[in-house]
Amino acid sequence: MVDSAAGVRLEELDEDTCWRLVASVPVGRIAWNETGGPVVVPVNHVVADGAVVVRTGAWSGLERHVDDSDVAYEVDHLDEETREGWSLLVRGPAEVTYDGAGTHPEPWAGGARPVTVRVRPRSVSGRRLVGGGEGDARSGG
């Protein structure tokens, strides 16, 4: 176990690495603004055609508030014991569709999820905490 931050460094990730890591985990968090303020919810996703794709229910807050609006999508992986991990942020406009065409995730939650939300990236960024220990192990990639 790492006792302090000594030997741990933060490194920026290139866009290709970010996309590979986003695709390597099934769940992230999508954030948007509503009248009452920012909202962040966990959702499962897939990466398809250069976008993050999620499904949601009709009349959900996500469906009602994000079409053609800027959103943020965050994905991360952390190892508390080694204090290593990574965090990625995809930002851009969301597109809401109802046709069910294309690649989309199978929702984990029960109930109908007929609405597809695609986050088209304007920016993709990421950072990784890397330990100074032997082998310079890198979580998730």
Short mmCIF file of C-alpha atoms in Angstrom, two decimals:
data_model
loop_
_atom_site.label_atom_id
_atom_site.label_comp_id
_atom_site.label_asym_id
_atom_site.label_seq_id
_atom_site.Cartn_x
_atom_site.Cartn_y
_atom_site.Cartn_z
CA MET A 1 0.00 0.00 0.00
CA VAL A 2 1.24 3.51 -0.82
CA ASP A 3 1.57 5.60 2.35
CA SER A 4 1.86 9.01 0.73
CA ALA A 5 1.80 10.82 -2.59
CA ALA A 6 5.59 10.49 -2.86
CA GLY A 7 6.49 8.95 -6.19
CA VAL A 8 2.98 9.32 -7.64
CA ARG A 9 2.70 11.54 -10.69
CA LEU A 10 -0.15 12.90 -12.76
CA GLU A 11 0.10 12.57 -16.53
CA GLU A 12 -2.11 13.87 -19.33
CA LEU A 13 -3.53 11.26 -21.70
CA ASP A 14 -3.75 11.64 -25.47
CA GLU A 15 -7.13 11.42 -27.19
CA ASP A 16 -6.60 7.92 -28.60
CA THR A 17 -5.81 6.58 -25.12
CA CYS A 18 -8.87 8.37 -23.72
CA TRP A 19 -11.18 6.71 -26.26
CA ARG A 20 -9.64 3.29 -25.61
CA LEU A 21 -10.22 3.72 -21.86
CA VAL A 22 -13.79 5.03 -22.27
CA ALA A 23 -14.58 1.92 -24.30
CA SER A 24 -12.95 -0.33 -21.68
CA VAL A 25 -15.52 0.34 -18.92
CA PRO A 26 -19.31 0.03 -19.11
CA VAL A 27 -20.42 2.87 -16.81
CA GLY A 28 -19.82 6.60 -16.57
CA ARG A 29 -21.63 9.75 -15.46
CA ILE A 30 -23.42 12.24 -17.66
CA ALA A 31 -23.86 15.83 -16.49
CA TRP A 32 -26.16 18.58 -17.77
CA ASN A 33 -27.86 21.73 -16.55
CA GLU A 34 -31.51 21.99 -15.57
CA THR A 35 -33.45 24.93 -14.20
CA GLY A 36 -32.59 23.89 -10.64
CA GLY A 37 -28.88 23.53 -11.39
CA PRO A 38 -26.43 20.88 -12.59
CA VAL A 39 -27.45 17.21 -12.63
CA VAL A 40 -25.10 14.21 -12.76
CA VAL A 41 -26.31 10.61 -13.14
CA PRO A 42 -24.55 7.30 -13.69
CA VAL A 43 -25.41 5.47 -16.92
CA ASN A 44 -24.01 2.59 -18.91
CA HIS A 45 -22.62 3.40 -22.34
CA VAL A 46 -20.93 2.22 -25.50
CA VAL A 47 -18.58 4.03 -27.83
CA ALA A 48 -19.85 4.07 -31.43
CA ASP A 49 -19.05 6.20 -34.47
CA GLY A 50 -16.86 8.60 -32.50
CA ALA A 51 -19.50 9.29 -29.84
CA VAL A 52 -20.52 8.12 -26.38
CA VAL A 53 -23.98 6.50 -26.62
CA VAL A 54 -26.43 5.94 -23.75
CA ARG A 55 -30.10 4.95 -23.47
CA THR A 56 -32.72 6.54 -21.26
CA GLY A 57 -36.44 6.52 -20.62
CA ALA A 58 -38.97 8.73 -22.35
CA TRP A 59 -39.70 11.85 -20.34
CA SER A 60 -36.60 11.41 -18.16
CA GLY A 61 -34.71 14.53 -17.14
CA LEU A 62 -31.92 13.46 -19.46
CA GLU A 63 -34.26 13.15 -22.44
CA ARG A 64 -36.04 16.44 -21.70
CA HIS A 65 -33.00 18.64 -21.12
CA VAL A 66 -30.03 17.56 -23.23
CA ASP A 67 -31.05 17.56 -26.90
CA ASP A 68 -28.70 19.93 -28.73
CA SER A 69 -27.23 21.08 -25.40
CA ASP A 70 -23.69 20.79 -24.13
CA VAL A 71 -23.11 17.96 -21.68
CA ALA A 72 -20.14 16.39 -19.96
CA TYR A 73 -19.49 12.65 -19.76
CA GLU A 74 -16.98 11.36 -17.20
CA VAL A 75 -15.49 7.89 -16.92
CA ASP A 76 -12.88 6.79 -14.44
CA HIS A 77 -11.14 3.86 -12.82
CA LEU A 78 -9.43 4.12 -9.43
CA ASP A 79 -7.48 1.69 -7.30
CA GLU A 80 -7.69 2.94 -3.72
CA GLU A 81 -4.95 0.63 -2.49
CA THR A 82 -2.28 1.69 -4.99
CA ARG A 83 -3.71 5.19 -5.43
CA GLU A 84 -3.46 4.78 -9.17
CA GLY A 85 -6.13 5.30 -11.78
CA TRP A 86 -7.46 7.53 -14.49
CA SER A 87 -10.28 9.97 -15.19
CA LEU A 88 -11.59 11.07 -18.59
CA LEU A 89 -13.92 13.83 -19.67
CA VAL A 90 -15.84 14.01 -22.95
CA ARG A 91 -17.60 17.33 -23.57
CA GLY A 92 -19.89 18.30 -26.40
CA PRO A 93 -23.48 18.55 -27.61
CA ALA A 94 -25.92 15.74 -26.98
CA GLU A 95 -28.26 14.47 -29.67
CA VAL A 96 -31.51 12.74 -28.66
CA THR A 97 -33.09 10.26 -31.09
CA TYR A 98 -36.05 7.92 -30.84
CA ASP A 99 -35.49 5.51 -33.73
CA GLY A 100 -33.31 2.96 -31.93
CA ALA A 101 -31.02 2.68 -34.96
CA GLY A 102 -27.30 2.19 -34.58
CA THR A 103 -25.18 0.80 -31.80
CA HIS A 104 -26.40 1.42 -28.27
CA PRO A 105 -25.94 -0.21 -24.87
CA GLU A 106 -28.32 -2.65 -23.27
CA PRO A 107 -29.64 -0.74 -20.23
CA TRP A 108 -28.79 -2.23 -16.85
CA ALA A 109 -31.88 -0.78 -15.14
CA GLY A 110 -35.30 -2.32 -15.72
CA GLY A 111 -38.01 -0.59 -17.67
CA ALA A 112 -38.25 0.81 -21.16
CA ARG A 113 -35.30 2.87 -22.40
CA PRO A 114 -36.42 3.84 -25.93
CA VAL A 115 -34.41 7.08 -26.14
CA THR A 116 -30.84 7.18 -27.46
CA VAL A 117 -28.52 10.00 -26.40
CA ARG A 118 -25.28 10.52 -28.33
CA VAL A 119 -22.58 12.79 -26.97
CA ARG A 120 -20.65 14.20 -29.95
CA PRO A 121 -17.27 15.29 -28.58
CA ARG A 122 -15.92 18.79 -28.94
CA SER A 123 -13.17 17.90 -26.50
CA VAL A 124 -11.80 14.72 -24.97
CA SER A 125 -9.27 14.89 -22.15
CA GLY A 126 -7.91 12.61 -19.50
CA ARG A 127 -5.40 12.26 -16.72
CA ARG A 128 -3.78 9.28 -15.08
CA LEU A 129 -2.25 8.91 -11.61
CA VAL A 130 0.80 6.70 -11.94
CA GLY A 131 2.67 5.27 -8.95
CA GLY A 132 6.40 5.36 -8.62
CA GLY A 133 6.50 1.71 -7.55
CA GLU A 134 8.11 -1.23 -9.27
CA GLY A 135 7.12 -1.82 -12.85
CA ASP A 136 5.26 1.49 -13.04
CA ALA A 137 1.93 -0.39 -13.21
CA ARG A 138 -0.82 1.44 -15.06
CA SER A 139 -4.46 0.78 -14.21
CA GLY A 140 -6.85 0.07 -17.04
CA GLY A 141 -4.54 0.41 -19.94
#
